[in-house]
Amino acid sequence: MEVDSTSTVKLLLSDSQMTVPNNTAETIPKASWQEKAHAFIRWMCTPLGACITIYGLNVVAWGGMLFLLMCNAAPAMCHPTCDSLDSSRRIWIEIDSQILNALFCVTGFGLAPWRIRDLYQWFFWRLGWSGASRRKGFTRLAEIHKNWFLKAQELSVLPIDTQQNYPAAEQATPTPLWKMDVVVWGNILNTVFQICLAVCMWAMNRFDRPSWTTGLFVGLACVVAGVAGIVMWLEKKRVKKASEHPGALLLIPRATEPIIPGGKSGDYTSIKPNL
């Protein structure tokens, strides 16, 4: 027996209205700092968490040492002078710079295939010859970045009176398209600047290399990667906060077919609409 999708949605809405009052927001208890610490420790024990933790500690340790050397925090290493190329200070600055360059190459070069893939889809989206190719490129990008990018939702499957009861102000608004541009180009430019830094660090020695090249490319690579990361973090936080609103729970998910609960363990059963 086929079930009408509109009747199913009305049934779900009526159940939710019976359990949650109109002007009452469901409060979700926040995890304490002990629970967050335990979750972080459990994540560190995983293979991926251990690798990321070791990588981050190396970046912080060698970066902090380089900062202290640049600030002349060890006067005993300034022999014969602090700016002498033969001094221990300048030698260790070079060692720290090479190690940090190698660490940055792990992410800059290791993530390059996925960043090039995103750029390839971006060209289809922004510079496609036809509307179908542009839609295909955008759909692919949105699917890749679905953990933080929110596409426009289709609410036509909901009853009209339900859409009026929950206006757009109470629903999660779609992510602006320019944020996808910032993320895609920020990631690919990070790889490009890392290539420039690696060429300068490996093709020239410390006697012939201009001092401004290291600082310039390190700064540019960090800025573009930081901007892309901040955009994704803020957007993911915004979408998560909007999804906690009671009205957002009544929206149909991104699945192509309506779903209803069907099982004691929270399973869901898809229902095909009666055409």
PDB file of C-alpha atoms in Angstrom:
ATOM      1  CA  MET A   1       0.000   0.000   0.000  1.00  0.00           C
ATOM      2  CA  GLU A   2       1.469   3.356  -1.021  1.00  0.00           C
ATOM      3  CA  VAL A   3       1.431   6.274   1.378  1.00  0.00           C
ATOM      4  CA  ASP A   4       0.863   9.856   0.306  1.00  0.00           C
ATOM      5  CA  SER A   5       3.894  12.065   1.076  1.00  0.00           C
ATOM      6  CA  THR A   6       1.789  15.113   2.054  1.00  0.00           C
ATOM      7  CA  SER A   7      -0.223  13.052   4.552  1.00  0.00           C
ATOM      8  CA  THR A   8       2.972  11.669   6.016  1.00  0.00           C
ATOM      9  CA  VAL A   9       4.454  15.131   6.494  1.00  0.00           C
ATOM     10  CA  LYS A  10       1.227  16.373   8.114  1.00  0.00           C
ATOM     11  CA  LEU A  11       1.276  13.403  10.484  1.00  0.00           C
ATOM     12  CA  LEU A  12       4.870  14.167  11.482  1.00  0.00           C
ATOM     13  CA  LEU A  13       4.035  17.842  11.990  1.00  0.00           C
ATOM     14  CA  SER A  14       1.040  17.042  14.158  1.00  0.00           C
ATOM     15  CA  ASP A  15       3.121  14.708  16.336  1.00  0.00           C
ATOM     16  CA  SER A  16       5.837  17.318  16.756  1.00  0.00           C
ATOM     17  CA  GLN A  17       3.313  20.023  17.655  1.00  0.00           C
ATOM     18  CA  MET A  18       1.814  17.747  20.309  1.00  0.00           C
ATOM     19  CA  THR A  19       5.163  17.119  21.966  1.00  0.00           C
ATOM     20  CA  VAL A  20       6.726  20.595  21.659  1.00  0.00           C
ATOM     21  CA  PRO A  21       4.738  23.757  22.532  1.00  0.00           C
ATOM     22  CA  ASN A  22       4.626  26.646  20.053  1.00  0.00           C
ATOM     23  CA  ASN A  23       6.803  29.073  21.958  1.00  0.00           C
ATOM     24  CA  THR A  24       9.036  26.529  23.661  1.00  0.00           C
ATOM     25  CA  ALA A  25      12.540  25.801  22.371  1.00  0.00           C
ATOM     26  CA  GLU A  26      14.054  22.445  23.126  1.00  0.00           C
ATOM     27  CA  THR A  27      17.240  22.941  25.129  1.00  0.00           C
ATOM     28  CA  ILE A  28      20.073  20.565  24.342  1.00  0.00           C
ATOM     29  CA  PRO A  29      22.512  20.178  27.256  1.00  0.00           C
ATOM     30  CA  LYS A  30      26.042  21.164  26.392  1.00  0.00           C
ATOM     31  CA  ALA A  31      28.892  18.809  27.071  1.00  0.00           C
ATOM     32  CA  SER A  32      31.122  19.664  30.004  1.00  0.00           C
ATOM     33  CA  TRP A  33      34.820  20.295  29.623  1.00  0.00           C
ATOM     34  CA  GLN A  34      35.560  16.875  31.121  1.00  0.00           C
ATOM     35  CA  GLU A  35      33.502  15.174  28.411  1.00  0.00           C
ATOM     36  CA  LYS A  36      35.179  17.272  25.714  1.00  0.00           C
ATOM     37  CA  ALA A  37      38.602  16.391  27.120  1.00  0.00           C
ATOM     38  CA  HIS A  38      37.774  12.679  27.157  1.00  0.00           C
ATOM     39  CA  ALA A  39      36.490  12.878  23.584  1.00  0.00           C
ATOM     40  CA  PHE A  40      39.678  14.653  22.505  1.00  0.00           C
ATOM     41  CA  ILE A  41      41.853  12.023  24.194  1.00  0.00           C
ATOM     42  CA  ARG A  42      39.917   9.239  22.492  1.00  0.00           C
ATOM     43  CA  TRP A  43      40.396  11.022  19.159  1.00  0.00           C
ATOM     44  CA  MET A  44      44.134  11.344  19.810  1.00  0.00           C
ATOM     45  CA  CYS A  45      44.346   7.580  20.282  1.00  0.00           C
ATOM     46  CA  THR A  46      43.085   6.970  16.747  1.00  0.00           C
ATOM     47  CA  PRO A  47      45.675   6.663  13.935  1.00  0.00           C
ATOM     48  CA  LEU A  48      44.536   9.872  12.231  1.00  0.00           C
ATOM     49  CA  GLY A  49      44.339  11.782  15.507  1.00  0.00           C
ATOM     50  CA  ALA A  50      47.811  10.651  16.549  1.00  0.00           C
ATOM     51  CA  CYS A  51      49.338  11.719  13.219  1.00  0.00           C
ATOM     52  CA  ILE A  52      47.625  15.133  13.303  1.00  0.00           C
ATOM     53  CA  THR A  53      48.670  15.668  16.926  1.00  0.00           C
ATOM     54  CA  ILE A  54      52.317  14.803  16.232  1.00  0.00           C
ATOM     55  CA  TYR A  55      52.294  17.018  13.156  1.00  0.00           C
ATOM     56  CA  GLY A  56      50.820  19.958  15.062  1.00  0.00           C
ATOM     57  CA  LEU A  57      53.278  19.592  17.940  1.00  0.00           C
ATOM     58  CA  ASN A  58      56.192  19.623  15.504  1.00  0.00           C
ATOM     59  CA  VAL A  59      54.932  22.781  13.827  1.00  0.00           C
ATOM     60  CA  VAL A  60      54.471  24.516  17.184  1.00  0.00           C
ATOM     61  CA  ALA A  61      57.850  23.365  18.565  1.00  0.00           C
ATOM     62  CA  TRP A  62      59.999  24.236  15.549  1.00  0.00           C
ATOM     63  CA  GLY A  63      58.025  27.416  14.885  1.00  0.00           C
ATOM     64  CA  GLY A  64      58.472  28.540  18.477  1.00  0.00           C
ATOM     65  CA  MET A  65      62.195  27.836  18.323  1.00  0.00           C
ATOM     66  CA  LEU A  66      62.490  29.845  15.111  1.00  0.00           C
ATOM     67  CA  PHE A  67      60.615  32.735  16.719  1.00  0.00           C
ATOM     68  CA  LEU A  68      62.940  32.736  19.729  1.00  0.00           C
ATOM     69  CA  LEU A  69      66.006  32.683  17.475  1.00  0.00           C
ATOM     70  CA  MET A  70      64.663  35.595  15.438  1.00  0.00           C
ATOM     71  CA  CYS A  71      64.183  37.529  18.681  1.00  0.00           C
ATOM     72  CA  ASN A  72      67.797  36.834  19.777  1.00  0.00           C
ATOM     73  CA  ALA A  73      66.608  34.919  22.830  1.00  0.00           C
ATOM     74  CA  ALA A  74      69.924  33.015  22.978  1.00  0.00           C
ATOM     75  CA  PRO A  75      72.788  35.566  23.042  1.00  0.00           C
ATOM     76  CA  ALA A  76      75.353  32.769  23.489  1.00  0.00           C
ATOM     77  CA  MET A  77      74.660  31.679  19.894  1.00  0.00           C
ATOM     78  CA  CYS A  78      75.664  35.105  18.515  1.00  0.00           C
ATOM     79  CA  HIS A  79      79.314  34.347  17.844  1.00  0.00           C
ATOM     80  CA  PRO A  80      81.124  36.203  16.414  1.00  0.00           C
ATOM     81  CA  THR A  81      78.013  38.365  15.825  1.00  0.00           C
ATOM     82  CA  CYS A  82      74.281  37.677  15.672  1.00  0.00           C
ATOM     83  CA  ASP A  83      74.065  38.475  11.943  1.00  0.00           C
ATOM     84  CA  SER A  84      77.161  36.537  10.949  1.00  0.00           C
ATOM     85  CA  LEU A  85      76.427  33.737   8.489  1.00  0.00           C
ATOM     86  CA  ASP A  86      78.801  31.467  10.419  1.00  0.00           C
ATOM     87  CA  SER A  87      77.145  32.031  13.801  1.00  0.00           C
ATOM     88  CA  SER A  88      75.193  29.249  15.488  1.00  0.00           C
ATOM     89  CA  ARG A  89      72.122  31.464  15.452  1.00  0.00           C
ATOM     90  CA  ARG A  90      72.012  31.786  11.656  1.00  0.00           C
ATOM     91  CA  ILE A  91      72.780  28.088  11.195  1.00  0.00           C
ATOM     92  CA  TRP A  92      69.904  27.024  13.426  1.00  0.00           C
ATOM     93  CA  ILE A  93      67.585  29.534  11.762  1.00  0.00           C
ATOM     94  CA  GLU A  94      68.323  27.785   8.479  1.00  0.00           C
ATOM     95  CA  ILE A  95      67.749  24.345  10.035  1.00  0.00           C
ATOM     96  CA  ASP A  96      64.430  25.432  11.557  1.00  0.00           C
ATOM     97  CA  SER A  97      63.320  27.030   8.300  1.00  0.00           C
ATOM     98  CA  GLN A  98      64.071  23.868   6.317  1.00  0.00           C
ATOM     99  CA  ILE A  99      62.203  21.681   8.815  1.00  0.00           C
ATOM    100  CA  LEU A 100      59.160  23.971   8.808  1.00  0.00           C
ATOM    101  CA  ASN A 101      59.233  24.076   5.026  1.00  0.00           C
ATOM    102  CA  ALA A 102      59.185  20.273   4.940  1.00  0.00           C
ATOM    103  CA  LEU A 103      56.273  20.171   7.404  1.00  0.00           C
ATOM    104  CA  PHE A 104      54.287  22.672   5.358  1.00  0.00           C
ATOM    105  CA  CYS A 105      54.984  20.642   2.223  1.00  0.00           C
ATOM    106  CA  VAL A 106      53.175  17.686   3.810  1.00  0.00           C
ATOM    107  CA  THR A 107      49.853  19.543   3.677  1.00  0.00           C
ATOM    108  CA  GLY A 108      50.610  21.771   0.688  1.00  0.00           C
ATOM    109  CA  PHE A 109      51.644  18.892  -1.570  1.00  0.00           C
ATOM    110  CA  GLY A 110      49.718  16.073   0.111  1.00  0.00           C
ATOM    111  CA  LEU A 111      46.345  17.795  -0.336  1.00  0.00           C
ATOM    112  CA  ALA A 112      47.164  19.073  -3.835  1.00  0.00           C
ATOM    113  CA  PRO A 113      45.231  16.323  -5.721  1.00  0.00           C
ATOM    114  CA  TRP A 114      42.001  17.108  -3.881  1.00  0.00           C
ATOM    115  CA  ARG A 115      42.530  20.855  -4.253  1.00  0.00           C
ATOM    116  CA  ILE A 116      43.133  20.496  -7.984  1.00  0.00           C
ATOM    117  CA  ARG A 117      39.946  18.433  -8.207  1.00  0.00           C
ATOM    118  CA  ASP A 118      38.002  21.242  -6.508  1.00  0.00           C
ATOM    119  CA  LEU A 119      39.531  23.804  -8.862  1.00  0.00           C
ATOM    120  CA  TYR A 120      38.573  21.630 -11.831  1.00  0.00           C
ATOM    121  CA  GLN A 121      34.949  21.527 -10.650  1.00  0.00           C
ATOM    122  CA  TRP A 122      35.079  25.270  -9.946  1.00  0.00           C
ATOM    123  CA  PHE A 123      36.027  25.952 -13.570  1.00  0.00           C
ATOM    124  CA  PHE A 124      33.044  23.871 -14.685  1.00  0.00           C
ATOM    125  CA  TRP A 125      30.795  25.835 -12.327  1.00  0.00           C
ATOM    126  CA  ARG A 126      31.980  29.348 -13.097  1.00  0.00           C
ATOM    127  CA  LEU A 127      33.253  29.000 -16.677  1.00  0.00           C
ATOM    128  CA  GLY A 128      31.125  26.171 -18.059  1.00  0.00           C
ATOM    129  CA  TRP A 129      29.877  26.461 -21.631  1.00  0.00           C
ATOM    130  CA  SER A 130      26.347  25.323 -20.840  1.00  0.00           C
ATOM    131  CA  GLY A 131      23.976  25.582 -17.929  1.00  0.00           C
ATOM    132  CA  ALA A 132      24.032  21.823 -17.435  1.00  0.00           C
ATOM    133  CA  SER A 133      27.819  21.743 -17.010  1.00  0.00           C
ATOM    134  CA  ARG A 134      27.728  24.673 -14.597  1.00  0.00           C
ATOM    135  CA  ARG A 135      25.022  22.999 -12.512  1.00  0.00           C
ATOM    136  CA  LYS A 136      26.968  19.747 -12.541  1.00  0.00           C
ATOM    137  CA  GLY A 137      30.150  21.455 -11.357  1.00  0.00           C
ATOM    138  CA  PHE A 138      28.331  23.303  -8.573  1.00  0.00           C
ATOM    139  CA  THR A 139      26.488  20.174  -7.454  1.00  0.00           C
ATOM    140  CA  ARG A 140      29.747  18.265  -7.287  1.00  0.00           C
ATOM    141  CA  LEU A 141      31.439  21.015  -5.248  1.00  0.00           C
ATOM    142  CA  ALA A 142      28.499  21.228  -2.852  1.00  0.00           C
ATOM    143  CA  GLU A 143      28.602  17.465  -2.371  1.00  0.00           C
ATOM    144  CA  ILE A 144      32.343  17.498  -1.665  1.00  0.00           C
ATOM    145  CA  HIS A 145      32.005  20.310   0.903  1.00  0.00           C
ATOM    146  CA  LYS A 146      28.656  19.230   2.351  1.00  0.00           C
ATOM    147  CA  ASN A 147      30.089  19.223   5.887  1.00  0.00           C
ATOM    148  CA  TRP A 148      30.023  23.038   5.886  1.00  0.00           C
ATOM    149  CA  PHE A 149      28.339  24.216   2.646  1.00  0.00           C
ATOM    150  CA  LEU A 150      24.516  24.369   2.700  1.00  0.00           C
ATOM    151  CA  LYS A 151      22.689  24.381  -0.611  1.00  0.00           C
ATOM    152  CA  ALA A 152      19.284  25.947  -1.150  1.00  0.00           C
ATOM    153  CA  GLN A 153      16.593  23.540   0.065  1.00  0.00           C
ATOM    154  CA  GLU A 154      13.524  22.594  -1.902  1.00  0.00           C
ATOM    155  CA  LEU A 155      10.474  23.087   0.371  1.00  0.00           C
ATOM    156  CA  SER A 156       7.836  22.306  -2.254  1.00  0.00           C
ATOM    157  CA  VAL A 157       7.185  18.879  -0.680  1.00  0.00           C
ATOM    158  CA  LEU A 158       5.911  20.566   2.504  1.00  0.00           C
ATOM    159  CA  PRO A 159       2.336  21.794   2.794  1.00  0.00           C
ATOM    160  CA  ILE A 160       1.852  25.486   2.087  1.00  0.00           C
ATOM    161  CA  ASP A 161       0.513  26.235   5.567  1.00  0.00           C
ATOM    162  CA  THR A 162       3.595  24.612   7.099  1.00  0.00           C
ATOM    163  CA  GLN A 163       5.935  26.806   5.052  1.00  0.00           C
ATOM    164  CA  GLN A 164       4.063  29.872   6.288  1.00  0.00           C
ATOM    165  CA  ASN A 165       4.319  28.799   9.939  1.00  0.00           C
ATOM    166  CA  TYR A 166       8.103  28.518   9.658  1.00  0.00           C
ATOM    167  CA  PRO A 167       9.361  31.527   7.705  1.00  0.00           C
ATOM    168  CA  ALA A 168      12.806  31.734   6.147  1.00  0.00           C
ATOM    169  CA  ALA A 169      14.148  33.701   9.122  1.00  0.00           C
ATOM    170  CA  GLU A 170      13.784  30.586  11.291  1.00  0.00           C
ATOM    171  CA  GLN A 171      15.408  28.254   8.792  1.00  0.00           C
ATOM    172  CA  ALA A 172      19.037  27.797   7.888  1.00  0.00           C
ATOM    173  CA  THR A 173      19.751  30.121   4.999  1.00  0.00           C
ATOM    174  CA  PRO A 174      21.875  28.740   2.140  1.00  0.00           C
ATOM    175  CA  THR A 175      25.584  29.436   2.189  1.00  0.00           C
ATOM    176  CA  PRO A 176      26.599  32.426   0.013  1.00  0.00           C
ATOM    177  CA  LEU A 177      28.322  31.282  -3.158  1.00  0.00           C
ATOM    178  CA  TRP A 178      31.299  33.587  -2.687  1.00  0.00           C
ATOM    179  CA  LYS A 179      32.381  31.505   0.303  1.00  0.00           C
ATOM    180  CA  MET A 180      32.887  28.531  -1.993  1.00  0.00           C
ATOM    181  CA  ASP A 181      35.095  30.732  -4.196  1.00  0.00           C
ATOM    182  CA  VAL A 182      37.157  31.797  -1.178  1.00  0.00           C
ATOM    183  CA  VAL A 183      37.655  28.233   0.036  1.00  0.00           C
ATOM    184  CA  VAL A 184      38.570  26.754  -3.355  1.00  0.00           C
ATOM    185  CA  TRP A 185      41.018  29.516  -4.265  1.00  0.00           C
ATOM    186  CA  GLY A 186      42.415  29.805  -0.741  1.00  0.00           C
ATOM    187  CA  ASN A 187      43.330  26.117  -0.734  1.00  0.00           C
ATOM    188  CA  ILE A 188      44.849  26.099  -4.219  1.00  0.00           C
ATOM    189  CA  LEU A 189      46.822  29.301  -3.573  1.00  0.00           C
ATOM    190  CA  ASN A 190      48.231  27.745  -0.412  1.00  0.00           C
ATOM    191  CA  THR A 191      49.682  24.973  -2.559  1.00  0.00           C
ATOM    192  CA  VAL A 192      51.006  27.476  -5.123  1.00  0.00           C
ATOM    193  CA  PHE A 193      52.753  29.601  -2.479  1.00  0.00           C
ATOM    194  CA  GLN A 194      54.139  26.463  -0.856  1.00  0.00           C
ATOM    195  CA  ILE A 195      55.658  25.449  -4.198  1.00  0.00           C
ATOM    196  CA  CYS A 196      57.290  28.889  -4.479  1.00  0.00           C
ATOM    197  CA  LEU A 197      58.643  28.583  -0.936  1.00  0.00           C
ATOM    198  CA  ALA A 198      60.011  25.088  -1.563  1.00  0.00           C
ATOM    199  CA  VAL A 199      61.742  26.217  -4.761  1.00  0.00           C
ATOM    200  CA  CYS A 200      63.426  29.095  -2.944  1.00  0.00           C
ATOM    201  CA  MET A 201      64.445  26.920  -0.001  1.00  0.00           C
ATOM    202  CA  TRP A 202      65.784  24.012  -2.056  1.00  0.00           C
ATOM    203  CA  ALA A 203      67.161  25.698  -5.171  1.00  0.00           C
ATOM    204  CA  MET A 204      69.229  28.327  -3.311  1.00  0.00           C
ATOM    205  CA  ASN A 205      71.510  28.026  -0.319  1.00  0.00           C
ATOM    206  CA  ARG A 206      71.402  30.287   2.699  1.00  0.00           C
ATOM    207  CA  PHE A 207      74.251  32.432   1.374  1.00  0.00           C
ATOM    208  CA  ASP A 208      72.568  33.353  -1.931  1.00  0.00           C
ATOM    209  CA  ARG A 209      68.877  33.239  -0.969  1.00  0.00           C
ATOM    210  CA  PRO A 210      67.247  36.675  -0.451  1.00  0.00           C
ATOM    211  CA  SER A 211      65.958  36.972   3.083  1.00  0.00           C
ATOM    212  CA  TRP A 212      62.585  38.393   1.999  1.00  0.00           C
ATOM    213  CA  THR A 213      61.562  35.296   0.005  1.00  0.00           C
ATOM    214  CA  THR A 214      61.076  33.048   3.024  1.00  0.00           C
ATOM    215  CA  GLY A 215      59.001  35.522   4.989  1.00  0.00           C
ATOM    216  CA  LEU A 216      56.903  36.530   1.973  1.00  0.00           C
ATOM    217  CA  PHE A 217      55.855  33.060   0.837  1.00  0.00           C
ATOM    218  CA  VAL A 218      55.378  31.727   4.365  1.00  0.00           C
ATOM    219  CA  GLY A 219      53.134  34.678   5.194  1.00  0.00           C
ATOM    220  CA  LEU A 220      51.085  34.413   1.988  1.00  0.00           C
ATOM    221  CA  ALA A 221      50.630  30.648   2.360  1.00  0.00           C
ATOM    222  CA  CYS A 222      49.482  31.002   5.974  1.00  0.00           C
ATOM    223  CA  VAL A 223      47.086  33.872   5.204  1.00  0.00           C
ATOM    224  CA  VAL A 224      45.235  32.195   2.327  1.00  0.00           C
ATOM    225  CA  ALA A 225      44.991  28.874   4.183  1.00  0.00           C
ATOM    226  CA  GLY A 226      43.834  30.644   7.339  1.00  0.00           C
ATOM    227  CA  VAL A 227      41.124  32.617   5.533  1.00  0.00           C
ATOM    228  CA  ALA A 228      39.762  29.455   3.879  1.00  0.00           C
ATOM    229  CA  GLY A 229      39.812  27.578   7.183  1.00  0.00           C
ATOM    230  CA  ILE A 230      38.063  30.388   9.078  1.00  0.00           C
ATOM    231  CA  VAL A 231      35.334  30.653   6.423  1.00  0.00           C
ATOM    232  CA  MET A 232      34.634  26.905   6.617  1.00  0.00           C
ATOM    233  CA  TRP A 233      34.679  26.906  10.431  1.00  0.00           C
ATOM    234  CA  LEU A 234      32.321  29.874  10.788  1.00  0.00           C
ATOM    235  CA  GLU A 235      29.906  28.547   8.164  1.00  0.00           C
ATOM    236  CA  LYS A 236      29.844  25.085   9.721  1.00  0.00           C
ATOM    237  CA  LYS A 237      29.155  26.658  13.106  1.00  0.00           C
ATOM    238  CA  ARG A 238      26.340  28.800  11.650  1.00  0.00           C
ATOM    239  CA  VAL A 239      24.654  25.861   9.933  1.00  0.00           C
ATOM    240  CA  LYS A 240      24.923  23.723  13.065  1.00  0.00           C
ATOM    241  CA  LYS A 241      23.410  26.472  15.198  1.00  0.00           C
ATOM    242  CA  ALA A 242      20.532  26.992  12.753  1.00  0.00           C
ATOM    243  CA  SER A 243      19.835  23.256  12.595  1.00  0.00           C
ATOM    244  CA  GLU A 244      19.275  23.198  16.371  1.00  0.00           C
ATOM    245  CA  HIS A 245      16.193  25.424  15.996  1.00  0.00           C
ATOM    246  CA  PRO A 246      12.963  23.451  16.525  1.00  0.00           C
ATOM    247  CA  GLY A 247      11.539  24.692  13.218  1.00  0.00           C
ATOM    248  CA  ALA A 248      14.517  23.349  11.318  1.00  0.00           C
ATOM    249  CA  LEU A 249      13.712  19.826  12.494  1.00  0.00           C
ATOM    250  CA  LEU A 250      10.527  19.942  10.422  1.00  0.00           C
ATOM    251  CA  LEU A 251      12.374  20.451   7.162  1.00  0.00           C
ATOM    252  CA  ILE A 252      12.662  17.564   4.754  1.00  0.00           C
ATOM    253  CA  PRO A 253      16.282  16.301   4.617  1.00  0.00           C
ATOM    254  CA  ARG A 254      18.361  16.410   1.469  1.00  0.00           C
ATOM    255  CA  ALA A 255      17.199  12.946   0.454  1.00  0.00           C
ATOM    256  CA  THR A 256      15.257  12.686  -2.773  1.00  0.00           C
ATOM    257  CA  GLU A 257      12.425  10.750  -1.127  1.00  0.00           C
ATOM    258  CA  PRO A 258      10.455  11.465   2.077  1.00  0.00           C
ATOM    259  CA  ILE A 259      11.328   9.305   5.065  1.00  0.00           C
ATOM    260  CA  ILE A 260       9.453   8.269   8.182  1.00  0.00           C
ATOM    261  CA  PRO A 261      10.625   6.528  11.337  1.00  0.00           C
ATOM    262  CA  GLY A 262      10.325   2.775  11.012  1.00  0.00           C
ATOM    263  CA  GLY A 263      11.894   0.736  13.792  1.00  0.00           C
ATOM    264  CA  LYS A 264      12.693   0.701  17.460  1.00  0.00           C
ATOM    265  CA  SER A 265      16.337   1.582  16.934  1.00  0.00           C
ATOM    266  CA  GLY A 266      15.656   4.807  15.021  1.00  0.00           C
ATOM    267  CA  ASP A 267      15.793   3.344  11.518  1.00  0.00           C
ATOM    268  CA  TYR A 268      14.094   5.127   8.701  1.00  0.00           C
ATOM    269  CA  THR A 269      12.008   3.790   5.836  1.00  0.00           C
ATOM    270  CA  SER A 270      11.744   5.659   2.551  1.00  0.00           C
ATOM    271  CA  ILE A 271       8.286   6.241   1.109  1.00  0.00           C
ATOM    272  CA  LYS A 272       7.711   6.783  -2.575  1.00  0.00           C
ATOM    273  CA  PRO A 273       5.135   9.471  -3.293  1.00  0.00           C
ATOM    274  CA  ASN A 274       1.919   8.445  -4.993  1.00  0.00           C
ATOM    275  CA  LEU A 275       2.264   9.953  -8.459  1.00  0.00           C
TER     276      LEU A 275
END
